[in-house]
PDB file of C-alpha atoms in Angstrom:
ATOM      1  CA  PHE A   1      19.985  -4.378  39.139  1.00 47.00           C
ATOM      2  CA  ARG A   2      17.891  -5.607  36.206  1.00 59.00           C
ATOM      3  CA  ARG A   3      16.886  -9.336  36.524  1.00 56.00           C
ATOM      4  CA  VAL A   4      17.079 -10.895  32.697  1.00 57.00           C
ATOM      5  CA  LEU A   5      14.833 -13.692  31.911  1.00 59.00           C
ATOM      6  CA  PHE A   6      16.091 -16.596  29.582  1.00 72.00           C
ATOM      7  CA  ARG A   7      13.107 -18.255  29.175  1.00 81.00           C
ATOM      8  CA  SER A   8      10.747 -18.998  25.746  1.00 89.00           C
ATOM      9  CA  ILE A   9       7.941 -17.405  25.374  1.00 92.00           C
ATOM     10  CA  THR A  10       5.003 -17.988  23.298  1.00 94.00           C
ATOM     11  CA  VAL A  11       2.669 -15.013  22.205  1.00 95.00           C
ATOM     12  CA  THR A  12      -0.845 -16.052  21.547  1.00 95.00           C
ATOM     13  CA  ASP A  13      -2.630 -12.923  20.720  1.00 96.00           C
ATOM     14  CA  THR A  14      -3.233 -13.339  17.054  1.00 96.00           C
ATOM     15  CA  THR A  15      -5.013  -9.972  15.840  1.00 95.00           C
ATOM     16  CA  GLY A  16      -4.171  -6.070  16.580  1.00 94.00           C
ATOM     17  CA  VAL A  17      -0.779  -6.995  18.105  1.00 96.00           C
ATOM     18  CA  SER A  18       0.642  -3.527  19.263  1.00 96.00           C
ATOM     19  CA  ALA A  19       4.076  -3.687  17.734  1.00 96.00           C
ATOM     20  CA  SER A  20       6.480  -1.995  20.606  1.00 96.00           C
ATOM     21  CA  ALA A  21       4.471  -4.201  22.974  1.00 96.00           C
ATOM     22  CA  LEU A  22       6.338  -7.172  21.222  1.00 96.00           C
ATOM     23  CA  THR A  23       9.139  -5.271  21.026  1.00 96.00           C
ATOM     24  CA  THR A  24       9.052  -4.450  24.949  1.00 95.00           C
ATOM     25  CA  LEU A  25       8.426  -8.182  25.016  1.00 94.00           C
ATOM     26  CA  ALA A  26      11.292  -9.553  23.506  1.00 94.00           C
ATOM     27  CA  GLY A  27      13.313  -6.635  25.223  1.00 91.00           C
ATOM     28  CA  LYS A  28      12.694  -8.382  28.691  1.00 89.00           C
ATOM     29  CA  THR A  29      14.304 -11.795  27.942  1.00 89.00           C
ATOM     30  CA  THR A  30      16.730 -13.267  25.842  1.00 88.00           C
ATOM     31  CA  GLY A  31      14.430 -16.446  25.143  1.00 91.00           C
ATOM     32  CA  ALA A  32      13.205 -17.157  22.192  1.00 93.00           C
ATOM     33  CA  VAL A  33      10.003 -15.097  22.047  1.00 95.00           C
ATOM     34  CA  THR A  34       7.110 -17.015  18.961  1.00 96.00           C
ATOM     35  CA  ALA A  35       5.080 -15.094  17.293  1.00 97.00           C
ATOM     36  CA  SER A  36       3.917 -17.369  14.783  1.00 96.00           C
ATOM     37  CA  ALA A  37      -0.177 -17.406  16.018  1.00 97.00           C
ATOM     38  CA  VAL A  38       0.119 -13.279  15.560  1.00 97.00           C
ATOM     39  CA  THR A  39      -2.182 -12.203  12.477  1.00 97.00           C
ATOM     40  CA  SER A  40      -1.995  -8.475  12.281  1.00 97.00           C
ATOM     41  CA  VAL A  41       0.431  -5.941  13.566  1.00 96.00           C
ATOM     42  CA  THR A  42      -0.698  -2.658  14.388  1.00 94.00           C
ATOM     43  CA  GLY A  43       2.098   0.146  15.355  1.00 93.00           C
ATOM     44  CA  SER A  44       3.713   3.073  13.395  1.00 92.00           C
ATOM     45  CA  VAL A  45       7.088   2.833  11.048  1.00 92.00           C
ATOM     46  CA  SER A  46       9.612   3.495  13.495  1.00 92.00           C
ATOM     47  CA  GLU A  47       7.566   1.046  16.402  1.00 94.00           C
ATOM     48  CA  LEU A  48       7.515  -1.695  13.209  1.00 93.00           C
ATOM     49  CA  SER A  49      11.039  -1.231  11.898  1.00 92.00           C
ATOM     50  CA  ALA A  50      12.130  -1.722  15.795  1.00 95.00           C
ATOM     51  CA  LEU A  51       9.593  -4.382  15.930  1.00 96.00           C
ATOM     52  CA  TYR A  52      11.378  -6.506  12.078  1.00 95.00           C
ATOM     53  CA  ALA A  53      15.323  -5.777  13.909  1.00 95.00           C
ATOM     54  CA  VAL A  54      14.790  -7.396  16.894  1.00 95.00           C
ATOM     55  CA  THR A  55      16.249 -11.081  16.221  1.00 95.00           C
ATOM     56  CA  ASN A  56      15.462 -13.152  18.836  1.00 95.00           C
ATOM     57  CA  ILE A  57      11.410 -12.746  17.681  1.00 96.00           C
ATOM     58  CA  THR A  58      10.856 -15.371  15.503  1.00 96.00           C
ATOM     59  CA  GLY A  59       7.416 -15.947  13.577  1.00 96.00           C
ATOM     60  CA  LEU A  60       6.819 -12.648  12.141  1.00 96.00           C
ATOM     61  CA  GLY A  61       6.781 -11.624   8.172  1.00 94.00           C
ATOM     62  CA  ASN A  62       3.122 -12.673   7.181  1.00 96.00           C
ATOM     63  CA  GLU A  63       0.973 -10.988   9.130  1.00 96.00           C
ATOM     64  CA  ALA A  64      -1.527  -7.963   7.770  1.00 97.00           C
ATOM     65  CA  ILE A  65      -0.053  -4.560   9.035  1.00 96.00           C
ATOM     66  CA  SER A  66      -3.011  -1.649   9.478  1.00 93.00           C
ATOM     67  CA  PHE A  67      -2.008   2.146   9.701  1.00 92.00           C
ATOM     68  CA  SER A  68      -4.360   4.690  11.123  1.00 84.00           C
ATOM     69  CA  SER A  69      -2.486   7.303   9.910  1.00 90.00           C
ATOM     70  CA  ALA A  70      -1.543   7.904   6.711  1.00 96.00           C
ATOM     71  CA  LEU A  71       2.254   6.836   4.694  1.00 97.00           C
ATOM     72  CA  SER A  72       4.489   8.028   2.937  1.00 98.00           C
ATOM     73  CA  VAL A  73       5.029   6.144  -0.772  1.00 98.00           C
ATOM     74  CA  SER A  74       9.159   5.394   0.779  1.00 97.00           C
ATOM     75  CA  GLU A  75       7.526   4.425   4.613  1.00 97.00           C
ATOM     76  CA  ALA A  76       4.140   2.146   2.324  1.00 97.00           C
ATOM     77  CA  ASN A  77       7.955   0.626   0.637  1.00 97.00           C
ATOM     78  CA  THR A  78       9.698   0.119   3.802  1.00 94.00           C
ATOM     79  CA  VAL A  79       7.014  -1.373   5.900  1.00 95.00           C
ATOM     80  CA  SER A  80       5.590  -3.801   2.706  1.00 95.00           C
ATOM     81  CA  ALA A  81       8.671  -5.077   2.405  1.00 94.00           C
ATOM     82  CA  LEU A  82       8.754  -6.573   6.070  1.00 94.00           C
ATOM     83  CA  THR A  83       6.058  -8.321   5.138  1.00 95.00           C
ATOM     84  CA  THR A  84       4.389 -10.845   2.979  1.00 96.00           C
ATOM     85  CA  GLY A  85       0.537 -10.318   4.752  1.00 96.00           C
ATOM     86  CA  ALA A  86      -1.454  -6.865   3.286  1.00 97.00           C
ATOM     87  CA  VAL A  87      -0.579  -3.827   4.531  1.00 97.00           C
ATOM     88  CA  THR A  88      -3.335  -1.232   4.961  1.00 96.00           C
ATOM     89  CA  ALA A  89      -2.815   2.272   4.731  1.00 96.00           C
ATOM     90  CA  THR A  90      -4.184   5.249   3.368  1.00 97.00           C
ATOM     91  CA  ILE A  91      -1.248   6.993   1.001  1.00 98.00           C
ATOM     92  CA  SER A  92      -0.059  10.709   1.850  1.00 98.00           C
ATOM     93  CA  ASP A  93       1.646  11.121  -1.710  1.00 98.00           C
ATOM     94  CA  GLY A  94      -0.843  12.248  -4.592  1.00 98.00           C
ATOM     95  CA  ASP A  95       1.327  13.022  -7.571  1.00 98.00           C
ATOM     96  CA  MET A  96       1.577   9.909  -9.884  1.00 98.00           C
ATOM     97  CA  SER A  97       5.928  10.916 -10.394  1.00 98.00           C
ATOM     98  CA  THR A  98       5.803   9.571  -6.551  1.00 98.00           C
ATOM     99  CA  LEU A  99       3.406   7.156  -6.871  1.00 98.00           C
ATOM    100  CA  ALA A 100       4.748   5.360  -9.138  1.00 98.00           C
ATOM    101  CA  GLY A 101       7.415   4.317  -6.633  1.00 98.00           C
ATOM    102  CA  LEU A 102       5.032   1.852  -4.707  1.00 98.00           C
ATOM    103  CA  THR A 103       6.934  -0.885  -5.310  1.00 96.00           C
ATOM    104  CA  GLU A 104       4.769  -4.433  -4.379  1.00 93.00           C
ATOM    105  CA  THR A 105       0.616  -5.622  -4.970  1.00 94.00           C
ATOM    106  CA  GLY A 106      -1.659  -7.034  -2.727  1.00 94.00           C
ATOM    107  CA  ASN A 107      -1.891  -3.727  -0.545  1.00 97.00           C
ATOM    108  CA  VAL A 108      -4.858  -2.404   1.081  1.00 97.00           C
ATOM    109  CA  TYR A 109      -4.110   1.358  -0.238  1.00 98.00           C
ATOM    110  CA  THR A 110      -5.999   4.131  -0.360  1.00 98.00           C
ATOM    111  CA  ILE A 111      -4.649   6.719  -2.705  1.00 98.00           C
ATOM    112  CA  THR A 112      -5.975   9.774  -4.167  1.00 98.00           C
ATOM    113  CA  VAL A 113      -4.375  11.472  -7.531  1.00 98.00           C
ATOM    114  CA  THR A 114      -3.581  14.998  -7.367  1.00 98.00           C
ATOM    115  CA  ASP A 115      -2.788  15.431 -11.136  1.00 98.00           C
ATOM    116  CA  THR A 116      -5.031  16.908 -12.824  1.00 97.00           C
ATOM    117  CA  THR A 117      -3.679  17.006 -16.268  1.00 96.00           C
ATOM    118  CA  GLY A 118      -1.598  15.237 -18.821  1.00 95.00           C
ATOM    119  CA  VAL A 119      -2.279  12.283 -16.999  1.00 97.00           C
ATOM    120  CA  SER A 120      -1.037   8.861 -17.927  1.00 97.00           C
ATOM    121  CA  ALA A 121      -3.992   5.481 -18.500  1.00 96.00           C
ATOM    122  CA  SER A 122      -1.363   3.480 -18.851  1.00 97.00           C
ATOM    123  CA  ALA A 123       0.310   4.756 -15.636  1.00 98.00           C
ATOM    124  CA  LEU A 124      -3.182   5.015 -13.695  1.00 98.00           C
ATOM    125  CA  THR A 125      -3.789   1.764 -14.257  1.00 98.00           C
ATOM    126  CA  THR A 126      -0.009   0.426 -13.623  1.00 98.00           C
ATOM    127  CA  LEU A 127      -1.294   2.456  -9.980  1.00 98.00           C
ATOM    128  CA  ALA A 128      -4.445   0.442  -9.257  1.00 98.00           C
ATOM    129  CA  GLY A 129      -2.971  -3.096 -10.266  1.00 97.00           C
ATOM    130  CA  LYS A 130      -0.664  -1.575  -6.880  1.00 97.00           C
ATOM    131  CA  THR A 131      -3.432  -1.692  -4.421  1.00 97.00           C
ATOM    132  CA  THR A 132      -6.283  -3.894  -3.441  1.00 97.00           C
ATOM    133  CA  GLY A 133      -7.931  -0.353  -2.486  1.00 98.00           C
ATOM    134  CA  ALA A 134      -9.180   2.498  -3.741  1.00 98.00           C
ATOM    135  CA  VAL A 135      -7.935   4.987  -5.931  1.00 98.00           C
ATOM    136  CA  THR A 136      -9.778   7.878  -5.868  1.00 98.00           C
ATOM    137  CA  ALA A 137      -9.215   9.873  -9.388  1.00 98.00           C
ATOM    138  CA  SER A 138     -11.523  13.121  -9.315  1.00 97.00           C
ATOM    139  CA  ALA A 139      -8.686  15.884  -9.782  1.00 98.00           C
ATOM    140  CA  VAL A 140      -7.840  14.069 -12.955  1.00 97.00           C
ATOM    141  CA  THR A 141      -9.476  16.673 -16.079  1.00 96.00           C
ATOM    142  CA  SER A 142      -7.090  14.880 -18.531  1.00 96.00           C
ATOM    143  CA  ILE A 143      -5.847  11.864 -19.282  1.00 95.00           C
ATOM    144  CA  THR A 144      -3.377  10.510 -22.604  1.00 94.00           C
ATOM    145  CA  GLY A 145      -2.934   6.973 -24.014  1.00 92.00           C
ATOM    146  CA  SER A 146      -4.129   4.835 -26.728  1.00 89.00           C
ATOM    147  CA  VAL A 147      -7.115   3.503 -27.195  1.00 88.00           C
ATOM    148  CA  SER A 148      -6.077  -0.407 -25.924  1.00 89.00           C
ATOM    149  CA  GLU A 149      -4.461   2.267 -23.034  1.00 92.00           C
ATOM    150  CA  LEU A 150      -7.899   3.869 -22.637  1.00 91.00           C
ATOM    151  CA  SER A 151      -9.740   0.474 -22.236  1.00 89.00           C
ATOM    152  CA  ALA A 152      -7.933  -1.025 -20.178  1.00 94.00           C
ATOM    153  CA  LEU A 153      -7.780   1.723 -17.617  1.00 95.00           C
ATOM    154  CA  TYR A 154     -11.805   2.461 -17.437  1.00 93.00           C
ATOM    155  CA  ALA A 155     -12.302  -1.200 -17.531  1.00 94.00           C
ATOM    156  CA  VAL A 156     -10.420  -1.177 -14.230  1.00 96.00           C
ATOM    157  CA  THR A 157     -12.374  -2.262 -10.990  1.00 96.00           C
ATOM    158  CA  ASN A 158     -10.756   0.184  -7.729  1.00 97.00           C
ATOM    159  CA  ILE A 159     -10.413   4.038  -9.860  1.00 97.00           C
ATOM    160  CA  THR A 160     -13.526   6.267  -9.056  1.00 97.00           C
ATOM    161  CA  GLY A 161     -14.191   9.341 -10.562  1.00 96.00           C
ATOM    162  CA  LEU A 162     -13.527   9.023 -14.078  1.00 94.00           C
ATOM    163  CA  GLY A 163     -15.683   9.989 -16.338  1.00 89.00           C
ATOM    164  CA  ASN A 164     -15.545  13.372 -17.631  1.00 90.00           C
ATOM    165  CA  GLU A 165     -12.094  13.693 -18.787  1.00 92.00           C
ATOM    166  CA  ALA A 166     -10.502  15.248 -21.350  1.00 91.00           C
ATOM    167  CA  ILE A 167      -8.599  12.243 -23.300  1.00 89.00           C
ATOM    168  CA  SER A 168      -6.027  13.501 -26.095  1.00 86.00           C
ATOM    169  CA  PHE A 169      -4.100  11.059 -28.304  1.00 81.00           C
ATOM    170  CA  SER A 170      -1.145  11.794 -30.093  1.00 72.00           C
ATOM    171  CA  SER A 171      -2.152   9.569 -33.407  1.00 76.00           C
ATOM    172  CA  ALA A 172      -5.146   9.674 -35.339  1.00 84.00           C
ATOM    173  CA  LEU A 173      -7.836   7.460 -34.688  1.00 82.00           C
ATOM    174  CA  SER A 174     -10.804   5.938 -36.948  1.00 86.00           C
ATOM    175  CA  VAL A 175     -14.355   6.096 -36.310  1.00 89.00           C
ATOM    176  CA  SER A 176     -14.411   2.625 -34.754  1.00 87.00           C
ATOM    177  CA  GLU A 177     -12.066   3.627 -32.247  1.00 83.00           C
ATOM    178  CA  ALA A 178     -13.413   7.587 -31.582  1.00 82.00           C
ATOM    179  CA  ASN A 179     -16.658   5.681 -30.880  1.00 83.00           C
ATOM    180  CA  THR A 180     -14.892   3.380 -28.505  1.00 81.00           C
ATOM    181  CA  VAL A 181     -12.461   6.405 -26.451  1.00 78.00           C
ATOM    182  CA  SER A 182     -16.221   8.636 -27.053  1.00 80.00           C
ATOM    183  CA  ALA A 183     -18.517   6.028 -24.766  1.00 81.00           C
ATOM    184  CA  LEU A 184     -15.554   6.027 -21.948  1.00 79.00           C
ATOM    185  CA  THR A 185     -15.917   9.739 -21.490  1.00 75.00           C
ATOM    186  CA  ASP A 186     -18.940  12.712 -20.636  1.00 76.00           C
ATOM    187  CA  GLY A 187     -15.298  14.813 -21.414  1.00 67.00           C
ATOM    188  CA  ALA A 188     -14.340  16.780 -24.066  1.00 58.00           C
TER     189      ALA A 188
END
């Protein structure tokens, strides 16, 4: 025989609140569990998905979520859709085609690009705009794009590892454009 409480509960913990602990707490009552004081939650993707599926918890949806293990792009998209708060995680995928699938901005993703050749300057700039975290592009040995796309890329402050890659263009450059691009990289 299990005793079920019909009481309302207010969670006063604010940071580092365990997703599984909140889910367990909600399962011990049929009353409302108010979690509006919670500013950050931790847990696995499955624990967080279970937490946000609980119907008697209110006040969630704007808290930060942190992960100590890496997330795939798909998992990052799932979790970031649960909250308007920032999601902090390392992204396990490294190829540009998969990374292009990140759907939200404002999260603190640490990303390492594994593509080496023919990386699009505009795609790399767009990727950097999807995170406030670091994007490491040291594996990139060649980049393609227009002068304006390359200038925009090298102006991005959260990308590291660029400066010695080859640059290729699909159209001819003026002397001024060639000088601009030459100043961006030590690559051929």
